[in-house]
Amino acid sequence: MSVSFAGHQLHSPRFSLDEARVLARERFGVEGTASQLGSHQDQNALIDGPSGRFVLKIANAAFGEDELDLQNRAMLHLAERLPLEVPRPCPALNGSEIAAVERDGATYLLRLVTFVEGEPLIDALHLAPAVLNALGEVAGLVARGLEDFEHPAAGRALQWDPRHVGAVVEALAPHVEDPHRRSLAVEVAGAAAEAIERLAPRLRTQIAHCDVTDWNVIGRRDRAGRLMPCGVIDFGDVTRTLRVCELAVAASIAYGHDPDDPLCAAAEIVRGFDAACPLDDAELEALPHLVAARAAIVAVGTEQQAALEPHNAYAQRVRAGDWAICETAAAQPARLAGALFRLACGRSAAGHAPRVPAGAWPLPGIAPGAEVDLSPTGLDPLTPPGALGAHGEGRWHATRELSREEPETIHLGLDVFAPEGHEVRAPLAGRVERVGERELLLAAEGLDVRLAGLVPAAMGGEDVAAGAVVGHITAAGSLAPHLHVQAAAPGMPALPGLVKPALAEAWLALCPHPGPLLGLAAPARPERALLARRRAVIPHAQPLYYEAPPEIVRGAGQHLYDAQARAYLDCVNNVAVVGHSHPRVTAAATRQLRLLNTNSRFLYESMTAFAERLAGLLPDPLDRVFLVSTGSEANDLALRLARAATRRRNVLCIRDAYHGWTTATYEVSTSSVDNPLGALAPAEGVHPVLSPDTYRGPYGADDPRAGERYADAVRDAIHELAAADHPPAAFICEALYGNAGGIVLPDGYLQAAYAHVHAAGGVCIADEVQVGYGRLGAHFWGFEQQGVVPDIVTVAKATGNGHPIAAVITTGTIAEALEGQGGFFASVGGGPVSCEIGLAVLDILQEERLQENAQRVGGMLHAGLQEIVGRHEIAGAVHGMGLYLGLDLVRDRTTKQPAREETDAICERMRDRGAIVQPTGDGMNVLKLKPPLVFQQRDADWLLETLDGVLARGW
């Protein structure tokens, strides 16, 4: 179909809001106030009155009644078929759905349609994958809904239709003053038009909405605060076109928000569309070109409209964004997009993979060697001449710490290590297509070969025979000198050697294993499927972090690294108190493993030395140390000691706290998250008392007697037990209310509570499993903040920096109570390796002054979180001290309703941005921040900036 848009100029109507209000009343009988809604070439006004909310649509004078009837019929057609909200036309007072008004010698046609309540997706700065997928599904449902719709006016040639990209850009590009932008649009349009013309005969056609975009898809907030699509509006672009254009229009908006990778965002829309309206192979092939076409059309169309109508606020507002979309579209290789879109639909991308022919080894005198592990799991790999760096692995040297986007870590070639200056020969015959400073591209039949890491000896445009000298190895980058050999589909505009993991599967289809080029076999890519394997053998009751958990393979300091070499800032691992993989901890474990590791009934020096060190960190009379393996075991033993010493059974605990997973500790853990049955009906002998929560409890932090008032609950519980002749054996309490997100106990609470317990003859247990060992900064132990001395202290997690060692420290009198009950024995608790690690951790804490670091960095982080509370309504309060902090997220600051689903979604988004944070608290709405104590100021600053950005832009 030949179409011309030469001279195409559509002036939008310019009625005042008062005129719009009068027209709504006089033509449609609807009263209300009027406010402006945006439009490219029409005029829309929201009429809000007693009878409801409506949109008065004043069409451009160039549009006829048949085109408006097309829109109305399409609305009604979809309204009957879709599980979506769609505007409906309202009758005018004369009974017609279309009214007219004369102005300045022109006739303007009017319609009134119902208003779809919600927010357009354009209001969401960030669109989560779930939202993008739902947007694609909306576009798919619209396409399916319109496939049997017909109308005589649908054959109009519309400027916004991607298939007309050649004619539209040719006509409107002269209106683009910026020469760079003009040439960009022309270049994009030319390539897209050529591909569309070639593929059009194989593509299905139908009537389409042709404007299912973030402006016209209406959403409502779900419980996680995400704007999820619920309706579609604005049928002004309905036309007969290629069916896949419905998707191309929708997918193009992915380039306009701020996704971590725009192509992956578009692929998520494609995934949603295909689920609702399956695509065929021809449509998937055409889709990347149609997305680019739509981007070019919108850019030049907005530019022309903005120049034509400087007063058009809508056109002026979207102008810069539309050009950004065009630039992003131009940067996406069509073959890559096509492969990614196929993968998103569950199809194979094998059709995009080139055939790799057999070639010759390029390094004479060097024999092929074994593969070396250059991934995060490789420990000091040796790279002798001939050693091979694997294809498709995540490269450890390419990782970037404190990065909010995935770094390019996945290797697309095969590296062959060789001495600098060594001769490189062409593995097969071809033409030298491009030459760079340290690389060249060899174009062979049906395949491009990139050779990098060499000083080229061939010229661009030169034909070379197989075995011809094409360069010499040169040193480059962070690896030893090597030749990078990469096979690729021909004609790619650029060939990166490393790519983001999110794009890796598509890129690896385009850049298959180059082994045959070198006379080597191409190994099959192993299927990891680790998550499925875990779920087959690990019960669901033992959960994982995150919906799609990354496979963590390495830790170093305050960072974790996944199998693709993505670095994450670890903000939750209080287990790794001195940092992951600390060399001194590793050395201590390695040395002792080579000497002795046996059960704890043998006499060896390290057990005594570690116990002496622990006892020396505690006040008198705490001088007896039991060594076990976990915090749960430590608290379990503490309860047993208390019961043995008092010959009683009843235990007082804090409501909603958590102390472990053994039977005894689980019973005194009444968190509704960790022990929901125990929260409703505590076990016999377990007596929860009011939580000393100065944020949600009855007594706030501003109450100077809050500590005493909360301790009254302990007193009252003791009185009840005494009245029943069952005085308590023990009172167990975290020295800082960790499970609630790090709430600091009110001053005087433990002093008063301990006094009540001691007066009743009970034992006071300080659970320091999470909060002890210098984490609080100002204090080594949490109980020190309260000015008390417990009868029993338990410590774990930090004790072994992730190695299982824990301790119970108590008085001689209490410890001796076990002697008449068979004593105590833990096979591996306090084993030689564990104790050597424990000693190393204590040395590191002291010598690296990590407690001081916790106080300094934690104080700055606390202050930064307070500023976030001042900027974001969802942030209700900051809890904790040192490097044990919690940000309490709420839906309402007055009611303090926990923002549970929002918190979970925010954690997912923070992980996308490179930070590991997790929820805690009984409402699972507190972001817990308890990183390794090697956390630095730059880490805190980066975390605060990242969190602030997520809260500002959405999740």
PDB file of N, CA, C and O in Angstrom, residues 639-676:
ATOM      1  N   LEU A 639      18.474 -22.792  78.753  1.00  0.00           N
ATOM      2  CA  LEU A 639      17.202 -23.128  79.413  1.00  0.00           C
ATOM      3  C   LEU A 639      17.371 -24.351  80.308  1.00  0.00           C
ATOM      4  O   LEU A 639      16.831 -24.412  81.429  1.00  0.00           O
ATOM      5  N   ARG A 640      18.109 -25.337  79.792  1.00  0.00           N
ATOM      6  CA  ARG A 640      18.348 -26.540  80.614  1.00  0.00           C
ATOM      7  C   ARG A 640      19.118 -26.193  81.884  1.00  0.00           C
ATOM      8  O   ARG A 640      18.804 -26.677  82.978  1.00  0.00           O
ATOM      9  N   LEU A 641      20.120 -25.336  81.762  1.00  0.00           N
ATOM     10  CA  LEU A 641      20.891 -24.915  82.937  1.00  0.00           C
ATOM     11  C   LEU A 641      20.008 -24.205  83.959  1.00  0.00           C
ATOM     12  O   LEU A 641      20.099 -24.459  85.175  1.00  0.00           O
ATOM     13  N   ALA A 642      19.156 -23.300  83.455  1.00  0.00           N
ATOM     14  CA  ALA A 642      18.291 -22.549  84.364  1.00  0.00           C
ATOM     15  C   ALA A 642      17.337 -23.487  85.097  1.00  0.00           C
ATOM     16  O   ALA A 642      17.103 -23.347  86.318  1.00  0.00           O
ATOM     17  N   ARG A 643      16.784 -24.440  84.376  1.00  0.00           N
ATOM     18  CA  ARG A 643      15.855 -25.376  85.008  1.00  0.00           C
ATOM     19  C   ARG A 643      16.571 -26.293  85.991  1.00  0.00           C
ATOM     20  O   ARG A 643      16.034 -26.645  87.052  1.00  0.00           O
ATOM     21  N   ALA A 644      17.802 -26.676  85.630  1.00  0.00           N
ATOM     22  CA  ALA A 644      18.567 -27.525  86.539  1.00  0.00           C
ATOM     23  C   ALA A 644      18.941 -26.766  87.811  1.00  0.00           C
ATOM     24  O   ALA A 644      18.890 -27.310  88.926  1.00  0.00           O
ATOM     25  N   ALA A 645      19.320 -25.500  87.653  1.00  0.00           N
ATOM     26  CA  ALA A 645      19.760 -24.710  88.807  1.00  0.00           C
ATOM     27  C   ALA A 645      18.616 -24.357  89.734  1.00  0.00           C
ATOM     28  O   ALA A 645      18.804 -24.264  90.954  1.00  0.00           O
ATOM     29  N   THR A 646      17.435 -24.139  89.190  1.00  0.00           N
ATOM     30  CA  THR A 646      16.291 -23.715  90.008  1.00  0.00           C
ATOM     31  C   THR A 646      15.337 -24.849  90.351  1.00  0.00           C
ATOM     32  O   THR A 646      14.474 -24.690  91.212  1.00  0.00           O
ATOM     33  N   ARG A 647      15.495 -25.968  89.634  1.00  0.00           N
ATOM     34  CA  ARG A 647      14.589 -27.106  89.776  1.00  0.00           C
ATOM     35  C   ARG A 647      13.126 -26.665  89.512  1.00  0.00           C
ATOM     36  O   ARG A 647      12.195 -27.099  90.155  1.00  0.00           O
ATOM     37  N   ARG A 648      12.981 -25.791  88.534  1.00  0.00           N
ATOM     38  CA  ARG A 648      11.664 -25.319  88.099  1.00  0.00           C
ATOM     39  C   ARG A 648      11.547 -25.498  86.594  1.00  0.00           C
ATOM     40  O   ARG A 648      12.527 -25.747  85.901  1.00  0.00           O
ATOM     41  N   ARG A 649      10.327 -25.335  86.042  1.00  0.00           N
ATOM     42  CA  ARG A 649      10.109 -25.536  84.616  1.00  0.00           C
ATOM     43  C   ARG A 649       9.658 -24.275  83.880  1.00  0.00           C
ATOM     44  O   ARG A 649       9.942 -24.104  82.699  1.00  0.00           O
ATOM     45  N   ASN A 650       8.947 -23.381  84.538  1.00  0.00           N
ATOM     46  CA  ASN A 650       8.329 -22.259  83.846  1.00  0.00           C
ATOM     47  C   ASN A 650       9.366 -21.239  83.373  1.00  0.00           C
ATOM     48  O   ASN A 650      10.325 -20.929  84.092  1.00  0.00           O
ATOM     49  N   VAL A 651       9.115 -20.719  82.152  1.00  0.00           N
ATOM     50  CA  VAL A 651      10.036 -19.758  81.550  1.00  0.00           C
ATOM     51  C   VAL A 651       9.250 -18.543  81.073  1.00  0.00           C
ATOM     52  O   VAL A 651       8.197 -18.682  80.414  1.00  0.00           O
ATOM     53  N   LEU A 652       9.733 -17.369  81.404  1.00  0.00           N
ATOM     54  CA  LEU A 652       9.189 -16.113  80.874  1.00  0.00           C
ATOM     55  C   LEU A 652       9.985 -15.736  79.622  1.00  0.00           C
ATOM     56  O   LEU A 652      11.221 -15.844  79.610  1.00  0.00           O
ATOM     57  N   CYS A 653       9.271 -15.309  78.608  1.00  0.00           N
ATOM     58  CA  CYS A 653       9.929 -14.884  77.375  1.00  0.00           C
ATOM     59  C   CYS A 653       9.192 -13.671  76.823  1.00  0.00           C
ATOM     60  O   CYS A 653       8.082 -13.343  77.261  1.00  0.00           O
ATOM     61  N   ILE A 654       9.799 -13.020  75.864  1.00  0.00           N
ATOM     62  CA  ILE A 654       9.203 -11.832  75.245  1.00  0.00           C
ATOM     63  C   ILE A 654       8.276 -12.271  74.111  1.00  0.00           C
ATOM     64  O   ILE A 654       8.645 -13.089  73.268  1.00  0.00           O
ATOM     65  N   ARG A 655       7.094 -11.733  74.115  1.00  0.00           N
ATOM     66  CA  ARG A 655       6.155 -12.056  73.039  1.00  0.00           C
ATOM     67  C   ARG A 655       6.740 -11.625  71.688  1.00  0.00           C
ATOM     68  O   ARG A 655       7.337 -10.555  71.572  1.00  0.00           O
ATOM     69  N   ASP A 656       6.576 -12.485  70.693  1.00  0.00           N
ATOM     70  CA  ASP A 656       7.004 -12.245  69.304  1.00  0.00           C
ATOM     71  C   ASP A 656       8.516 -12.351  69.113  1.00  0.00           C
ATOM     72  O   ASP A 656       9.024 -12.013  68.047  1.00  0.00           O
ATOM     73  N   ALA A 657       9.230 -12.821  70.124  1.00  0.00           N
ATOM     74  CA  ALA A 657      10.686 -12.972  69.976  1.00  0.00           C
ATOM     75  C   ALA A 657      11.010 -14.313  69.325  1.00  0.00           C
ATOM     76  O   ALA A 657      10.149 -15.163  69.108  1.00  0.00           O
ATOM     77  N   TYR A 658      12.300 -14.494  68.991  1.00  0.00           N
ATOM     78  CA  TYR A 658      12.770 -15.745  68.408  1.00  0.00           C
ATOM     79  C   TYR A 658      14.082 -16.132  69.076  1.00  0.00           C
ATOM     80  O   TYR A 658      14.981 -15.303  69.237  1.00  0.00           O
ATOM     81  N   HIS A 659      14.182 -17.428  69.444  1.00  0.00           N
ATOM     82  CA  HIS A 659      15.387 -17.898  70.134  1.00  0.00           C
ATOM     83  C   HIS A 659      15.965 -19.182  69.555  1.00  0.00           C
ATOM     84  O   HIS A 659      17.036 -19.609  70.008  1.00  0.00           O
ATOM     85  N   GLY A 660      15.322 -19.821  68.576  1.00  0.00           N
ATOM     86  CA  GLY A 660      15.923 -21.009  67.998  1.00  0.00           C
ATOM     87  C   GLY A 660      14.931 -22.027  67.495  1.00  0.00           C
ATOM     88  O   GLY A 660      13.713 -21.847  67.583  1.00  0.00           O
ATOM     89  N   TRP A 661      15.493 -23.146  66.972  1.00  0.00           N
ATOM     90  CA  TRP A 661      14.671 -24.156  66.318  1.00  0.00           C
ATOM     91  C   TRP A 661      14.591 -25.474  67.079  1.00  0.00           C
ATOM     92  O   TRP A 661      13.852 -26.380  66.680  1.00  0.00           O
ATOM     93  N   THR A 662      15.350 -25.648  68.153  1.00  0.00           N
ATOM     94  CA  THR A 662      15.196 -26.875  68.940  1.00  0.00           C
ATOM     95  C   THR A 662      13.830 -26.850  69.630  1.00  0.00           C
ATOM     96  O   THR A 662      13.170 -25.809  69.708  1.00  0.00           O
ATOM     97  N   THR A 663      13.418 -27.970  70.152  1.00  0.00           N
ATOM     98  CA  THR A 663      12.083 -28.025  70.771  1.00  0.00           C
ATOM     99  C   THR A 663      11.950 -26.999  71.890  1.00  0.00           C
ATOM    100  O   THR A 663      10.966 -26.253  71.959  1.00  0.00           O
ATOM    101  N   ALA A 664      12.937 -26.929  72.759  1.00  0.00           N
ATOM    102  CA  ALA A 664      12.843 -26.003  73.894  1.00  0.00           C
ATOM    103  C   ALA A 664      12.873 -24.551  73.443  1.00  0.00           C
ATOM    104  O   ALA A 664      12.098 -23.722  73.924  1.00  0.00           O
ATOM    105  N   THR A 665      13.785 -24.222  72.517  1.00  0.00           N
ATOM    106  CA  THR A 665      13.881 -22.825  72.095  1.00  0.00           C
ATOM    107  C   THR A 665      12.716 -22.427  71.192  1.00  0.00           C
ATOM    108  O   THR A 665      12.297 -21.279  71.195  1.00  0.00           O
ATOM    109  N   TYR A 666      12.194 -23.377  70.419  1.00  0.00           N
ATOM    110  CA  TYR A 666      11.036 -23.086  69.574  1.00  0.00           C
ATOM    111  C   TYR A 666       9.821 -22.748  70.423  1.00  0.00           C
ATOM    112  O   TYR A 666       9.030 -21.873  70.087  1.00  0.00           O
ATOM    113  N   GLU A 667       9.699 -23.428  71.562  1.00  0.00           N
ATOM    114  CA  GLU A 667       8.560 -23.163  72.444  1.00  0.00           C
ATOM    115  C   GLU A 667       8.608 -21.763  73.037  1.00  0.00           C
ATOM    116  O   GLU A 667       7.557 -21.140  73.256  1.00  0.00           O
ATOM    117  N   VAL A 668       9.812 -21.241  73.304  1.00  0.00           N
ATOM    118  CA  VAL A 668       9.891 -19.892  73.874  1.00  0.00           C
ATOM    119  C   VAL A 668      10.014 -18.831  72.780  1.00  0.00           C
ATOM    120  O   VAL A 668      10.202 -17.651  73.072  1.00  0.00           O
ATOM    121  N   SER A 669       9.901 -19.244  71.512  1.00  0.00           N
ATOM    122  CA  SER A 669       9.873 -18.311  70.390  1.00  0.00           C
ATOM    123  C   SER A 669       8.421 -18.143  69.962  1.00  0.00           C
ATOM    124  O   SER A 669       7.850 -19.040  69.336  1.00  0.00           O
ATOM    125  N   THR A 670       7.809 -17.048  70.308  1.00  0.00           N
ATOM    126  CA  THR A 670       6.377 -16.875  70.033  1.00  0.00           C
ATOM    127  C   THR A 670       6.126 -15.881  68.904  1.00  0.00           C
ATOM    128  O   THR A 670       5.065 -15.259  68.841  1.00  0.00           O
ATOM    129  N   SER A 671       7.108 -15.748  68.021  1.00  0.00           N
ATOM    130  CA  SER A 671       6.911 -14.915  66.845  1.00  0.00           C
ATOM    131  C   SER A 671       5.835 -15.545  65.964  1.00  0.00           C
ATOM    132  O   SER A 671       5.861 -16.750  65.689  1.00  0.00           O
ATOM    133  N   SER A 672       4.898 -14.732  65.494  1.00  0.00           N
ATOM    134  CA  SER A 672       3.842 -15.249  64.629  1.00  0.00           C
ATOM    135  C   SER A 672       4.379 -15.657  63.270  1.00  0.00           C
ATOM    136  O   SER A 672       3.712 -16.371  62.521  1.00  0.00           O
ATOM    137  N   VAL A 673       5.599 -15.213  62.938  1.00  0.00           N
ATOM    138  CA  VAL A 673       6.230 -15.621  61.688  1.00  0.00           C
ATOM    139  C   VAL A 673       6.944 -16.951  61.870  1.00  0.00           C
ATOM    140  O   VAL A 673       6.794 -17.880  61.071  1.00  0.00           O
ATOM    141  N   ASP A 674       7.734 -17.074  62.934  1.00  0.00           N
ATOM    142  CA  ASP A 674       8.566 -18.256  63.135  1.00  0.00           C
ATOM    143  C   ASP A 674       7.837 -19.392  63.856  1.00  0.00           C
ATOM    144  O   ASP A 674       8.167 -20.561  63.660  1.00  0.00           O
ATOM    145  N   ASN A 675       6.887 -19.062  64.701  1.00  0.00           N
ATOM    146  CA  ASN A 675       6.149 -20.086  65.448  1.00  0.00           C
ATOM    147  C   ASN A 675       4.695 -19.644  65.599  1.00  0.00           C
ATOM    148  O   ASN A 675       4.252 -19.263  66.688  1.00  0.00           O
ATOM    149  N   PRO A 676       3.930 -19.654  64.493  1.00  0.00           N
ATOM    150  CA  PRO A 676       2.560 -19.126  64.551  1.00  0.00           C
ATOM    151  C   PRO A 676       1.660 -19.855  65.539  1.00  0.00           C
ATOM    152  O   PRO A 676       0.807 -19.232  66.184  1.00  0.00           O
TER     153      PRO A 676
END
